[in-house]
Amino acid sequence: MKYNELYEIGKNKLKAAGIEEYELDARLLLESVCTTKRHDLLVNGEREVTTGQEQDYVNHILKRGNHVPLQYILGEQEFMGLNFTVTPAALIPRQDTETLVEEVKRHLYDGMTILDMCTGTGCILLSLLYYSNNCQGTGVDISAEALKIAARNEERITSLPRNAPPIKKVNWIESDLFAKVSGRFDIIVANPPYIPTKTIDELMPEVRQYEPLLALDGKKDGLYFYRKIIDRASQHLNKGGMLFLEIGFDQAEVVANMTAEKGFYDTNVIKDLAGNDRVVCSLL
Ligand code: GLN
C-alpha cells in the first residue's frame, strides 16, 4: 500500500472514533512507524510501505481509536525541549508543568540541591538539572515502576550533548512522600496528584482510562498531598529554601494559605500560558 493511502485510512478511522486531532495523530503515528519526517509524507506520498509497517500502523490506529494517549503509543513526549520516555507507569509530561519548571529556573543557582517530590517520569527534575550546572537532584516517588522510567530518562538526558559540566547522578528514592527522605535541600518542587476523586470521572478518556490514577487522584478534596507535603517541607528545606508546587486552576488560595500557616512567606502564585493559576511558590 502507498504512504498516502495508509494516511487516509488512518485519518478516517480516527475521525470516526471521535479523536479530535485525527489528522495530526494519524500523521504522527505514520511518521513514527515509517521513521519519516513531516515533509516525506507530502513529497513522497506515492512511496510503498512494507507490510510490517502497515500492520504496525493499523495496530497504532486501533489503539488511538480506543483513546490510548498518543504519547503512550509513541513512547515519548517532549518537555522543556527535551524528549522523555513515557509509559502508563507515569503521568505524561504536560505543557502546564513547564510553567512550574520555568519558575523554579528563575530561582535556581548552580550547585543547588533539588528535591522533586512525586517525580513520575522525572521530567521536572531532569530538565532542571539539564538547564543548570552542578546541581544535585533527588527524585522521590511511591511507584517503583515510575522510578524505572525516571532512571531511563536520566540516562537519556545525561547522554545528550551539552556544553556544560556533566549532570550529577540523581538520587532516586522509592518512598511514600517524605517517609524515606533525609536531609535538607535548597529547593523542593512537586507536581503531586491534585484532582479531587469525584472529578476524575469528568476527565478526558485518554487521562481517566489510561494514565495512572495514583498520579492524578488528590483524594476527597484534591488537597491531600499538599497538606502532607507542606506539613513536612520545612524540615527538609535549608534556611531560605524554596517550595514550588503545581496546583489545579482553583487551588491557589487554599494552598497558599497552607504554606503561610506552616511558616512560609513571600508566597507567589504564577499563571500558566492559558492564564490559569498553576504554581504556588513560597520561601522559608
Ligand atoms: N494537570 C493534570 C491533568 O489535568 C493533573 C496533574 C496532577 O494531578 N498532578 O490531567
Short mmCIF file of C-alpha atoms and ligand atoms in Angstrom, two decimals:
data_model
loop_
_atom_site.label_atom_id
_atom_site.label_comp_id
_atom_site.label_asym_id
_atom_site.label_seq_id
_atom_site.Cartn_x
_atom_site.Cartn_y
_atom_site.Cartn_z
CA MET A 1 0.00 0.00 0.00
CA LYS A 2 1.09 3.59 -0.60
CA TYR A 3 2.07 6.00 2.14
CA ASN A 4 -0.73 8.49 1.42
CA GLU A 5 -3.37 5.76 1.10
CA LEU A 6 -2.47 4.48 4.51
CA TYR A 7 -2.60 8.01 5.91
CA GLU A 8 -6.14 8.44 4.52
CA ILE A 9 -7.25 5.19 6.15
CA GLY A 10 -5.73 6.20 9.48
CA LYS A 11 -7.31 9.67 9.36
CA ASN A 12 -10.75 8.32 8.56
CA LYS A 13 -10.61 5.68 11.29
CA LEU A 14 -9.56 8.21 13.93
CA LYS A 15 -12.18 10.71 12.77
CA ALA A 16 -14.88 8.03 13.02
CA ALA A 17 -13.64 7.17 16.52
CA GLY A 18 -14.17 10.80 17.57
CA ILE A 19 -10.50 11.69 18.03
CA GLU A 20 -10.34 15.48 17.93
CA GLU A 21 -6.90 15.87 16.39
CA TYR A 22 -7.35 12.96 14.00
CA GLU A 23 -5.26 14.42 11.17
CA LEU A 24 -2.29 15.26 13.35
CA ASP A 25 -2.41 11.98 15.25
CA ALA A 26 -2.76 9.89 12.06
CA ARG A 27 0.26 11.66 10.60
CA LEU A 28 2.45 11.40 13.71
CA LEU A 29 1.72 7.70 14.08
CA LEU A 30 2.54 7.07 10.42
CA GLU A 31 5.77 9.04 10.68
CA SER A 32 6.70 7.07 13.77
CA VAL A 33 6.04 3.70 12.11
CA CYS A 34 7.92 4.67 8.93
CA THR A 35 10.58 6.74 10.77
CA THR A 36 9.98 9.65 8.44
CA LYS A 37 9.69 13.39 8.94
CA ARG A 38 6.78 15.63 8.06
CA HIS A 39 7.72 16.61 4.51
CA ASP A 40 8.22 12.97 3.45
CA LEU A 41 4.51 12.42 3.56
CA LEU A 42 3.83 15.46 1.42
CA VAL A 43 6.60 14.90 -1.10
CA ASN A 44 6.75 11.09 -1.27
CA GLY A 45 3.12 10.15 -0.80
CA GLU A 46 3.40 7.52 -3.52
CA ARG A 47 6.06 5.56 -1.66
CA GLU A 48 5.20 1.95 -0.85
CA VAL A 49 5.21 0.96 2.83
CA THR A 50 6.21 -2.53 3.89
CA THR A 51 3.58 -4.97 5.18
CA GLY A 52 5.24 -4.83 8.61
CA GLN A 53 4.86 -1.05 8.70
CA GLU A 54 1.28 -1.31 7.51
CA GLN A 55 0.44 -3.78 10.28
CA ASP A 56 2.14 -1.67 12.92
CA TYR A 57 0.25 1.39 11.73
CA VAL A 58 -3.11 -0.37 11.80
CA ASN A 59 -2.39 -1.51 15.37
CA HIS A 60 -1.43 2.01 16.42
CA ILE A 61 -4.56 3.46 14.84
CA LEU A 62 -6.71 0.87 16.62
CA LYS A 63 -5.17 1.84 19.96
CA ARG A 64 -5.53 5.55 19.31
CA GLY A 65 -9.14 4.97 18.22
CA ASN A 66 -9.67 3.44 21.66
CA HIS A 67 -8.36 6.70 23.19
CA VAL A 68 -4.96 5.37 24.24
CA PRO A 69 -2.93 8.60 24.53
CA LEU A 70 -0.73 9.27 21.50
CA GLN A 71 2.30 9.57 23.78
CA TYR A 72 1.84 6.08 25.23
CA ILE A 73 1.72 4.69 21.69
CA LEU A 74 4.77 6.65 20.55
CA GLY A 75 6.51 6.08 23.90
CA GLU A 76 7.71 9.67 24.03
CA GLN A 77 6.78 13.20 24.98
CA GLU A 78 8.72 16.40 24.53
CA PHE A 79 9.04 18.62 27.61
CA MET A 80 11.19 21.73 28.01
CA GLY A 81 12.70 20.99 24.60
CA LEU A 82 13.86 17.51 25.72
CA ASN A 83 12.43 14.10 24.78
CA PHE A 84 11.25 11.89 27.63
CA THR A 85 10.28 8.23 27.59
CA VAL A 86 6.71 7.70 28.77
CA THR A 87 4.79 4.58 29.74
CA PRO A 88 1.48 4.09 31.54
CA ALA A 89 3.50 3.84 34.78
CA ALA A 90 3.71 7.63 34.99
CA LEU A 91 1.80 10.74 34.02
CA ILE A 92 2.59 12.14 30.56
CA PRO A 93 4.52 15.42 30.94
CA ARG A 94 2.16 18.38 30.46
CA GLN A 95 2.83 21.76 28.92
CA ASP A 96 1.32 23.35 32.06
CA THR A 97 4.14 21.83 34.07
CA GLU A 98 6.67 23.78 32.01
CA THR A 99 5.37 26.84 33.89
CA LEU A 100 6.49 25.16 37.12
CA VAL A 101 9.94 24.37 35.72
CA GLU A 102 10.36 27.88 34.31
CA GLU A 103 9.50 29.37 37.70
CA VAL A 104 11.99 27.15 39.54
CA LYS A 105 14.63 28.05 36.94
CA ARG A 106 14.22 31.74 37.79
CA HIS A 107 15.35 30.99 41.35
CA LEU A 108 17.84 28.21 40.68
CA TYR A 109 21.57 28.80 41.06
CA ASP A 110 24.39 26.49 40.05
CA GLY A 111 25.27 23.95 42.71
CA MET A 112 21.90 23.95 44.49
CA THR A 113 20.25 20.82 45.83
CA ILE A 114 16.79 19.99 44.45
CA LEU A 115 14.20 17.52 45.72
CA ASP A 116 11.44 16.57 43.26
CA MET A 117 8.56 15.00 45.19
CA CYS A 118 6.25 12.72 43.13
CA THR A 119 8.75 12.75 40.27
CA GLY A 120 6.94 10.35 37.87
CA THR A 121 8.86 10.38 34.56
CA GLY A 122 11.45 12.62 36.22
CA CYS A 123 10.79 15.33 33.62
CA ILE A 124 10.75 18.21 36.14
CA LEU A 125 13.95 17.28 37.92
CA LEU A 126 15.85 16.21 34.81
CA SER A 127 15.02 19.36 32.87
CA LEU A 128 16.10 21.48 35.84
CA LEU A 129 19.39 19.56 36.01
CA TYR A 130 19.87 19.82 32.26
CA TYR A 131 19.43 23.61 32.28
CA SER A 132 21.70 24.30 35.27
CA ASN A 133 25.22 23.35 36.35
CA ASN A 134 26.42 21.15 39.20
CA CYS A 135 23.03 20.90 40.91
CA GLN A 136 22.33 17.74 42.91
CA GLY A 137 18.94 16.16 42.24
CA THR A 138 16.86 13.82 44.36
CA GLY A 139 13.69 12.35 42.89
CA VAL A 140 11.03 10.69 45.06
CA ASP A 141 8.09 8.55 44.02
CA ILE A 142 5.94 5.94 45.72
CA SER A 143 5.89 3.92 42.49
CA ALA A 144 8.88 1.68 41.74
CA GLU A 145 7.61 1.42 38.15
CA ALA A 146 7.63 5.20 37.74
CA LEU A 147 11.17 5.36 39.14
CA LYS A 148 12.32 2.88 36.49
CA ILE A 149 11.08 5.28 33.81
CA ALA A 150 12.71 8.19 35.62
CA ALA A 151 16.04 6.34 35.69
CA ARG A 152 15.71 5.54 32.00
CA ASN A 153 15.07 9.21 31.34
CA GLU A 154 18.11 10.13 33.41
CA GLU A 155 20.20 8.01 31.05
CA ARG A 156 18.63 9.71 28.04
CA ILE A 157 19.05 13.25 29.31
CA THR A 158 22.56 12.80 30.71
CA SER A 159 23.76 11.31 27.43
CA LEU A 160 22.66 14.37 25.43
CA PRO A 161 25.48 16.55 24.18
CA ARG A 162 25.68 19.74 26.25
CA ASN A 163 28.27 22.41 26.55
CA ALA A 164 28.49 22.26 30.35
CA PRO A 165 29.73 20.06 33.20
CA PRO A 166 28.17 16.56 33.26
CA ILE A 167 24.87 16.25 35.11
CA LYS A 168 25.34 14.80 38.58
CA LYS A 169 23.86 11.38 39.23
CA VAL A 170 20.30 11.61 40.56
CA ASN A 171 19.38 10.00 43.86
CA TRP A 172 16.06 8.20 43.16
CA ILE A 173 14.14 7.23 46.30
CA GLU A 174 11.11 4.95 46.42
CA SER A 175 9.15 6.50 49.25
CA ASP A 176 5.66 7.48 50.34
CA LEU A 177 6.29 11.25 50.30
CA PHE A 178 9.00 12.11 52.88
CA ALA A 179 8.92 8.72 54.68
CA LYS A 180 12.36 7.66 53.43
CA VAL A 181 13.80 11.08 52.71
CA SER A 182 16.52 12.50 54.91
CA GLY A 183 18.45 15.74 54.81
CA ARG A 184 17.69 19.25 53.65
CA PHE A 185 17.51 20.80 50.20
CA ASP A 186 17.63 24.28 48.68
CA ILE A 187 14.57 23.67 46.57
CA ILE A 188 11.61 21.33 46.88
CA VAL A 189 9.42 21.05 43.80
CA ALA A 190 6.31 18.92 43.39
CA ASN A 191 3.54 18.20 40.93
CA PRO A 192 1.52 15.90 43.18
CA PRO A 193 -1.81 14.27 42.32
CA TYR A 194 -4.39 17.05 42.75
CA ILE A 195 -7.65 16.06 41.08
CA PRO A 196 -10.50 15.56 43.58
CA THR A 197 -11.64 11.92 43.42
CA LYS A 198 -15.15 12.80 42.30
CA THR A 199 -13.82 14.88 39.37
CA ILE A 200 -11.72 12.06 37.89
CA ASP A 201 -14.77 10.73 36.02
CA GLU A 202 -15.04 14.04 34.16
CA LEU A 203 -11.52 13.89 32.71
CA MET A 204 -10.89 13.02 29.06
CA PRO A 205 -10.97 9.25 28.41
CA GLU A 206 -7.27 9.43 27.48
CA VAL A 207 -6.47 10.59 31.01
CA ARG A 208 -9.14 8.79 33.00
CA GLN A 209 -8.75 5.37 31.37
CA TYR A 210 -5.04 5.20 30.64
CA GLU A 211 -2.98 7.48 32.88
CA PRO A 212 -2.13 6.20 36.37
CA LEU A 213 -4.84 7.09 38.87
CA LEU A 214 -2.16 7.14 41.53
CA ALA A 215 -0.63 10.18 39.82
CA LEU A 216 -3.93 12.06 39.47
CA ASP A 217 -6.11 11.39 42.48
CA GLY A 218 -5.68 14.03 45.18
CA LYS A 219 -8.32 12.24 47.31
CA LYS A 220 -11.55 13.77 48.59
CA ASP A 221 -10.88 17.50 48.12
CA GLY A 222 -7.83 17.14 45.85
CA LEU A 223 -5.64 18.73 48.52
CA TYR A 224 -4.43 15.65 50.42
CA PHE A 225 -0.88 15.71 49.07
CA TYR A 226 -0.44 19.47 49.53
CA ARG A 227 -1.29 19.07 53.22
CA LYS A 228 1.22 16.25 53.62
CA ILE A 229 3.98 17.91 51.62
CA ILE A 230 3.61 21.38 53.16
CA ASP A 231 3.47 19.84 56.62
CA ARG A 232 6.90 18.26 56.24
CA ALA A 233 8.63 20.55 53.73
CA SER A 234 10.19 22.94 56.27
CA GLN A 235 12.00 20.01 57.94
CA HIS A 236 13.66 19.27 54.60
CA LEU A 237 14.48 22.77 53.39
CA ASN A 238 17.56 24.83 54.16
CA LYS A 239 17.02 28.29 55.61
CA GLY A 240 15.99 30.50 52.69
CA GLY A 241 14.93 27.40 50.78
CA MET A 242 12.00 27.47 48.40
CA LEU A 243 8.95 25.33 47.82
CA PHE A 244 7.34 25.18 44.36
CA LEU A 245 4.03 23.40 43.89
CA GLU A 246 2.00 22.83 40.76
CA ILE A 247 -1.67 23.32 41.56
CA GLY A 248 -5.08 22.94 39.91
CA PHE A 249 -6.62 26.14 38.48
CA ASP A 250 -8.84 26.73 41.55
CA GLN A 251 -6.43 25.69 44.33
CA ALA A 252 -4.09 28.71 44.59
CA GLU A 253 -5.69 30.45 47.54
CA VAL A 254 -6.14 27.42 49.74
CA VAL A 255 -2.64 26.07 49.01
CA ALA A 256 -1.05 29.49 49.55
CA ASN A 257 -2.83 29.70 52.93
CA MET A 258 -1.49 26.26 53.88
CA THR A 259 2.09 27.40 53.22
CA ALA A 260 1.57 30.57 55.28
CA GLU A 261 0.24 28.51 58.19
CA LYS A 262 3.42 26.41 58.15
CA GLY A 263 5.77 29.40 58.36
CA PHE A 264 6.46 30.09 54.69
CA TYR A 265 6.34 33.66 53.43
CA ASP A 266 6.60 35.68 50.22
CA THR A 267 4.12 33.35 48.57
CA ASN A 268 3.55 33.94 44.88
CA VAL A 269 1.00 32.47 42.50
CA ILE A 270 2.10 32.08 38.89
CA LYS A 271 -0.26 31.61 35.97
CA ASP A 272 0.23 29.17 33.09
CA LEU A 273 0.08 30.15 29.41
CA ALA A 274 -3.70 29.72 29.41
CA GLY A 275 -3.96 32.30 32.22
CA ASN A 276 -4.91 29.80 34.94
CA ASP A 277 -3.25 29.80 38.36
CA ARG A 278 -0.72 26.97 38.08
CA VAL A 279 2.16 27.36 40.55
CA VAL A 280 2.43 28.35 44.20
CA CYS A 281 5.93 29.32 45.24
CA SER A 282 6.94 30.08 48.84
CA LEU A 283 10.07 30.98 50.74
CA LEU A 284 11.12 29.50 54.08
N1 GLN B 1 -2.85 18.59 35.19
C1 GLN B 1 -3.14 17.19 35.18
C2 GLN B 1 -4.45 16.94 34.46
O1 GLN B 1 -5.27 17.79 34.35
C3 GLN B 1 -3.19 16.64 36.59
C4 GLN B 1 -1.85 16.60 37.15
C5 GLN B 1 -1.83 16.19 38.58
O2 GLN B 1 -2.77 15.71 39.21
N2 GLN B 1 -0.71 16.41 39.13
O3 GLN B 1 -4.67 15.86 33.96
#
